[in-house]
């Protein structure tokens, strides 16, 4: 499943398997085959001369109370280590949060070191360029010296996931020309494994990604640097 809008799903797979969905009472409407060509043609990007009032209004909706509550919710799992017994539970719970915002979550698995891990994503389709994606992402896994049972990861990377979820919470209430894909990656602490797996999949699908906003350790700062 690549995307969903108003109960219509964009899917790909084996031809016969996709057509078999019609036998389950679903309407199947084939789309033309994707040609091997850039999915995002050159477009003119107009520089912003002044703050957009609509964007400023969305920014004003962000509250520390809401962000900190999301961080605490993630901390309360105790650990989000990618090898921990609760790994799928955490991924599924993040998917439920996306669903609560009216988005359709997709848990996309990959295998690293003989272990199955799960990235969590949700897509908000654009109104003009639905096949061009802006990715808003961060990794949800954490680690520590006793990672299997105690890796709360408030800053690394609860703060980044809270940022992604806050963006989804606010932006999903608005329409945009480009599609937005919200992704929470697993396996970052093992060497960027989740994002690497997703990038390989996106390349294999010729996915049109026009920009990426990746959030990691949003609560970190160095003394002397303005907060």
Tab-separated table of C-alpha atoms in Angstrom:
chain	number	residue	atom	x	y	z
A	1	UNK	CA	0.000	0.000	0.000
A	2	UNK	CA	1.587	3.237	-1.154
A	3	UNK	CA	-1.099	5.717	-0.132
A	4	UNK	CA	-4.744	6.154	0.856
A	5	UNK	CA	-7.249	8.938	0.423
A	6	UNK	CA	-10.953	8.862	1.285
A	7	UNK	CA	-11.011	5.071	1.363
A	8	UNK	CA	-9.233	4.639	-1.987
A	9	UNK	CA	-5.939	2.740	-1.745
A	10	UNK	CA	-2.996	2.910	-4.144
A	11	UNK	CA	-1.403	-0.542	-4.142
A	12	UNK	CA	1.109	-2.522	-6.148
A	13	UNK	CA	2.049	-6.186	-6.322
A	14	UNK	CA	1.745	-9.298	-8.414
A	15	UNK	CA	-0.777	-8.673	-11.206
A	16	UNK	CA	-2.958	-11.684	-10.434
A	17	UNK	CA	-2.843	-11.056	-6.705
A	18	UNK	CA	-4.009	-7.472	-7.125
A	19	UNK	CA	-6.827	-8.468	-9.471
A	20	UNK	CA	-7.914	-11.166	-6.996
A	21	UNK	CA	-8.995	-8.365	-4.654
A	22	UNK	CA	-12.056	-7.925	-6.854
A	23	UNK	CA	-13.209	-11.357	-5.702
A	24	UNK	CA	-13.398	-9.967	-2.182
A	25	UNK	CA	-15.890	-7.308	-3.160
A	26	UNK	CA	-13.330	-4.572	-3.773
A	27	UNK	CA	-13.337	-2.379	-6.855
A	28	UNK	CA	-9.985	-2.671	-8.629
A	29	UNK	CA	-9.016	0.060	-11.084
A	30	UNK	CA	-5.652	-0.520	-12.846
A	31	UNK	CA	-3.519	2.537	-13.459
A	32	UNK	CA	-1.086	2.899	-16.374
A	33	UNK	CA	2.295	1.283	-15.917
A	34	UNK	CA	4.928	3.607	-14.477
A	35	UNK	CA	7.582	4.404	-17.029
A	36	UNK	CA	11.239	4.588	-16.052
A	37	UNK	CA	11.534	8.323	-15.757
A	38	UNK	CA	11.940	10.884	-12.996
A	39	UNK	CA	8.799	10.936	-10.867
A	40	UNK	CA	9.344	14.579	-9.952
A	41	UNK	CA	9.782	16.777	-13.034
A	42	UNK	CA	11.627	20.040	-12.686
A	43	UNK	CA	9.430	22.665	-11.120
A	44	UNK	CA	9.957	26.307	-10.316
A	45	UNK	CA	10.333	26.885	-6.574
A	46	UNK	CA	9.404	30.439	-5.699
A	47	UNK	CA	11.464	31.920	-2.845
A	48	UNK	CA	9.454	33.006	0.179
A	49	UNK	CA	9.791	36.704	0.816
A	50	UNK	CA	7.727	36.810	4.009
A	51	UNK	CA	6.188	34.321	6.459
A	52	UNK	CA	3.121	32.603	5.066
A	53	UNK	CA	0.208	33.395	7.405
A	54	UNK	CA	-1.254	29.911	6.919
A	55	UNK	CA	2.050	28.274	7.882
A	56	UNK	CA	2.463	30.634	10.827
A	57	UNK	CA	-0.980	29.593	12.065
A	58	UNK	CA	0.024	25.915	11.929
A	59	UNK	CA	3.245	26.657	13.817
A	60	UNK	CA	1.216	28.458	16.463
A	61	UNK	CA	-0.707	25.222	17.084
A	62	UNK	CA	2.429	23.529	18.417
A	63	UNK	CA	2.489	23.428	22.198
A	64	UNK	CA	5.176	22.159	24.543
A	65	UNK	CA	2.485	20.429	26.580
A	66	UNK	CA	1.507	18.306	23.609
A	67	UNK	CA	5.100	17.583	22.588
A	68	UNK	CA	6.227	16.644	26.106
A	69	UNK	CA	3.208	14.346	26.529
A	70	UNK	CA	4.243	12.473	23.382
A	71	UNK	CA	7.822	12.148	24.655
A	72	UNK	CA	6.580	10.827	27.992
A	73	UNK	CA	4.337	8.321	26.224
A	74	UNK	CA	7.350	6.991	24.338
A	75	UNK	CA	9.494	6.902	27.487
A	76	UNK	CA	6.810	4.887	29.276
A	77	UNK	CA	7.502	1.890	27.023
A	78	UNK	CA	10.640	1.428	29.107
A	79	UNK	CA	12.732	0.523	26.085
A	80	UNK	CA	12.367	0.953	22.345
A	81	UNK	CA	15.443	-1.104	21.509
A	82	UNK	CA	15.043	-2.713	18.090
A	83	UNK	CA	16.017	-6.137	19.474
A	84	UNK	CA	13.723	-5.903	22.522
A	85	UNK	CA	10.719	-8.185	22.960
A	86	UNK	CA	8.325	-5.233	22.702
A	87	UNK	CA	9.663	-3.930	19.379
A	88	UNK	CA	6.571	-4.760	17.306
A	89	UNK	CA	4.288	-3.538	20.109
A	90	UNK	CA	5.954	-0.124	20.026
A	91	UNK	CA	5.782	0.050	16.226
A	92	UNK	CA	2.112	-0.932	16.230
A	93	UNK	CA	1.323	1.662	18.897
A	94	UNK	CA	2.939	4.406	16.821
A	95	UNK	CA	0.818	3.240	13.895
A	96	UNK	CA	-2.267	3.614	16.079
A	97	UNK	CA	-1.311	7.240	16.747
A	98	UNK	CA	-1.168	7.920	13.009
A	99	UNK	CA	-4.551	6.222	12.635
A	100	UNK	CA	-5.934	8.529	15.305
A	101	UNK	CA	-5.028	11.449	13.059
A	102	UNK	CA	-7.085	9.959	10.224
A	103	UNK	CA	-4.067	8.515	8.396
A	104	UNK	CA	-3.625	4.893	7.345
A	105	UNK	CA	-0.536	3.393	9.014
A	106	UNK	CA	1.718	0.931	7.200
A	107	UNK	CA	4.208	-1.237	9.100
A	108	UNK	CA	6.936	-2.128	6.622
A	109	UNK	CA	9.281	-4.906	7.761
A	110	UNK	CA	12.946	-5.456	6.976
A	111	UNK	CA	15.446	-7.981	8.234
A	112	UNK	CA	18.775	-7.126	9.806
A	113	UNK	CA	21.092	-9.534	11.570
A	114	UNK	CA	18.444	-12.272	11.215
A	115	UNK	CA	15.916	-10.151	13.116
A	116	UNK	CA	12.713	-8.656	11.712
A	117	UNK	CA	12.314	-4.963	12.421
A	118	UNK	CA	9.513	-2.595	11.510
A	119	UNK	CA	9.391	0.914	10.082
A	120	UNK	CA	6.111	2.757	10.630
A	121	UNK	CA	4.760	5.106	7.989
A	122	UNK	CA	1.616	6.975	7.043
A	123	UNK	CA	0.875	8.999	3.925
A	124	UNK	CA	-1.138	12.156	3.399
A	125	UNK	CA	-1.896	12.468	-0.315
A	126	UNK	CA	-1.278	15.756	-2.071
A	127	UNK	CA	-4.000	17.424	-4.077
A	128	UNK	CA	-1.872	18.436	-7.099
A	129	UNK	CA	1.232	16.204	-7.075
A	130	UNK	CA	0.162	13.046	-5.215
A	131	UNK	CA	3.109	11.069	-6.634
A	132	UNK	CA	5.672	13.529	-5.227
A	133	UNK	CA	6.513	13.100	-1.556
A	134	UNK	CA	7.920	15.253	1.198
A	135	UNK	CA	9.194	12.903	3.905
A	136	UNK	CA	8.990	13.886	7.575
A	137	UNK	CA	10.858	11.301	9.613
A	138	UNK	CA	12.848	10.232	12.660
A	139	UNK	CA	13.916	6.962	14.263
A	140	UNK	CA	11.857	5.548	17.123
A	141	UNK	CA	14.343	3.020	18.469
A	142	UNK	CA	16.622	3.685	21.419
A	143	UNK	CA	19.579	2.086	23.161
A	144	UNK	CA	21.555	2.088	26.399
A	145	UNK	CA	23.948	-0.107	28.353
A	146	UNK	CA	20.932	-2.244	29.344
A	147	UNK	CA	18.937	-1.684	26.179
A	148	UNK	CA	16.812	-4.848	26.294
A	149	UNK	CA	14.915	-3.606	29.347
A	150	UNK	CA	15.868	0.009	30.039
A	151	UNK	CA	16.344	2.440	27.169
A	152	UNK	CA	13.740	5.206	27.585
A	153	UNK	CA	15.385	7.444	24.968
A	154	UNK	CA	13.598	10.680	25.841
A	155	UNK	CA	15.868	12.816	23.670
A	156	UNK	CA	17.373	10.105	21.440
A	157	UNK	CA	14.990	9.865	19.877
A	158	UNK	CA	11.701	10.372	21.670
A	159	UNK	CA	12.019	14.066	20.903
A	160	UNK	CA	12.362	13.372	17.163
A	161	UNK	CA	9.396	10.993	17.072
A	162	UNK	CA	7.310	13.501	19.026
A	163	UNK	CA	8.200	16.053	16.355
A	164	UNK	CA	7.062	13.728	13.562
A	165	UNK	CA	3.829	12.895	15.382
A	166	UNK	CA	3.138	16.563	16.130
A	167	UNK	CA	3.653	17.426	12.469
A	168	UNK	CA	1.236	14.658	11.467
A	169	UNK	CA	-1.308	15.760	14.060
A	170	UNK	CA	-1.383	19.327	12.755
A	171	UNK	CA	-0.661	18.949	9.039
A	172	UNK	CA	-3.177	16.133	8.536
A	173	UNK	CA	-5.926	18.669	9.175
A	174	UNK	CA	-4.893	20.653	6.093
A	175	UNK	CA	-4.485	20.002	2.360
A	176	UNK	CA	-1.192	20.381	0.501
A	177	UNK	CA	-0.198	20.154	-3.144
A	178	UNK	CA	2.472	17.532	-2.417
A	179	UNK	CA	2.030	14.262	-0.578
A	180	UNK	CA	3.547	13.996	2.880
A	181	UNK	CA	4.930	10.712	4.133
A	182	UNK	CA	5.497	10.474	7.874
A	183	UNK	CA	7.998	7.739	8.806
A	184	UNK	CA	9.339	6.447	12.117
A	185	UNK	CA	12.354	4.237	11.451
A	186	UNK	CA	13.651	1.266	13.423
A	187	UNK	CA	17.235	0.003	13.584
A	188	UNK	CA	18.902	3.418	13.618
A	189	UNK	CA	21.069	2.508	16.586
A	190	UNK	CA	22.328	-0.535	14.670
A	191	UNK	CA	23.625	1.691	11.881
A	192	UNK	CA	20.753	3.479	10.114
A	193	UNK	CA	19.265	0.124	9.116
A	194	UNK	CA	15.619	1.158	8.921
A	195	UNK	CA	16.199	4.254	6.815
A	196	UNK	CA	18.636	2.317	4.626
A	197	UNK	CA	15.999	-0.358	3.987
A	198	UNK	CA	13.369	2.274	3.218
A	199	UNK	CA	15.667	4.181	0.854
A	200	UNK	CA	16.417	0.958	-1.044
A	201	UNK	CA	12.694	0.188	-1.303
A	202	UNK	CA	11.878	3.749	-2.433
A	203	UNK	CA	14.557	3.562	-5.124
A	204	UNK	CA	13.199	0.216	-6.339
A	205	UNK	CA	9.744	1.817	-6.646
A	206	UNK	CA	11.109	4.910	-8.401
A	207	UNK	CA	9.398	6.917	-5.691
A	208	UNK	CA	9.331	10.651	-6.266
A	209	UNK	CA	10.835	12.159	-3.104
A	210	UNK	CA	11.264	15.912	-3.385
A	211	UNK	CA	12.490	16.604	0.125
A	212	UNK	CA	13.227	15.047	3.512
A	213	UNK	CA	12.998	16.536	7.001
A	214	UNK	CA	14.727	14.193	9.455
A	215	UNK	CA	14.475	14.890	13.188
A	216	UNK	CA	16.920	13.479	15.730
A	217	UNK	CA	17.635	14.563	19.331
A	218	UNK	CA	15.585	17.742	19.138
A	219	UNK	CA	16.179	18.401	22.845
A	220	UNK	CA	19.956	18.466	22.589
A	221	UNK	CA	21.955	21.646	22.771
A	222	UNK	CA	25.467	22.808	23.635
A	223	UNK	CA	26.155	25.362	26.341
A	224	UNK	CA	26.512	28.827	24.880
A	225	UNK	CA	24.208	28.140	21.923
A	226	UNK	CA	20.854	29.970	22.114
A	227	UNK	CA	17.990	27.555	22.828
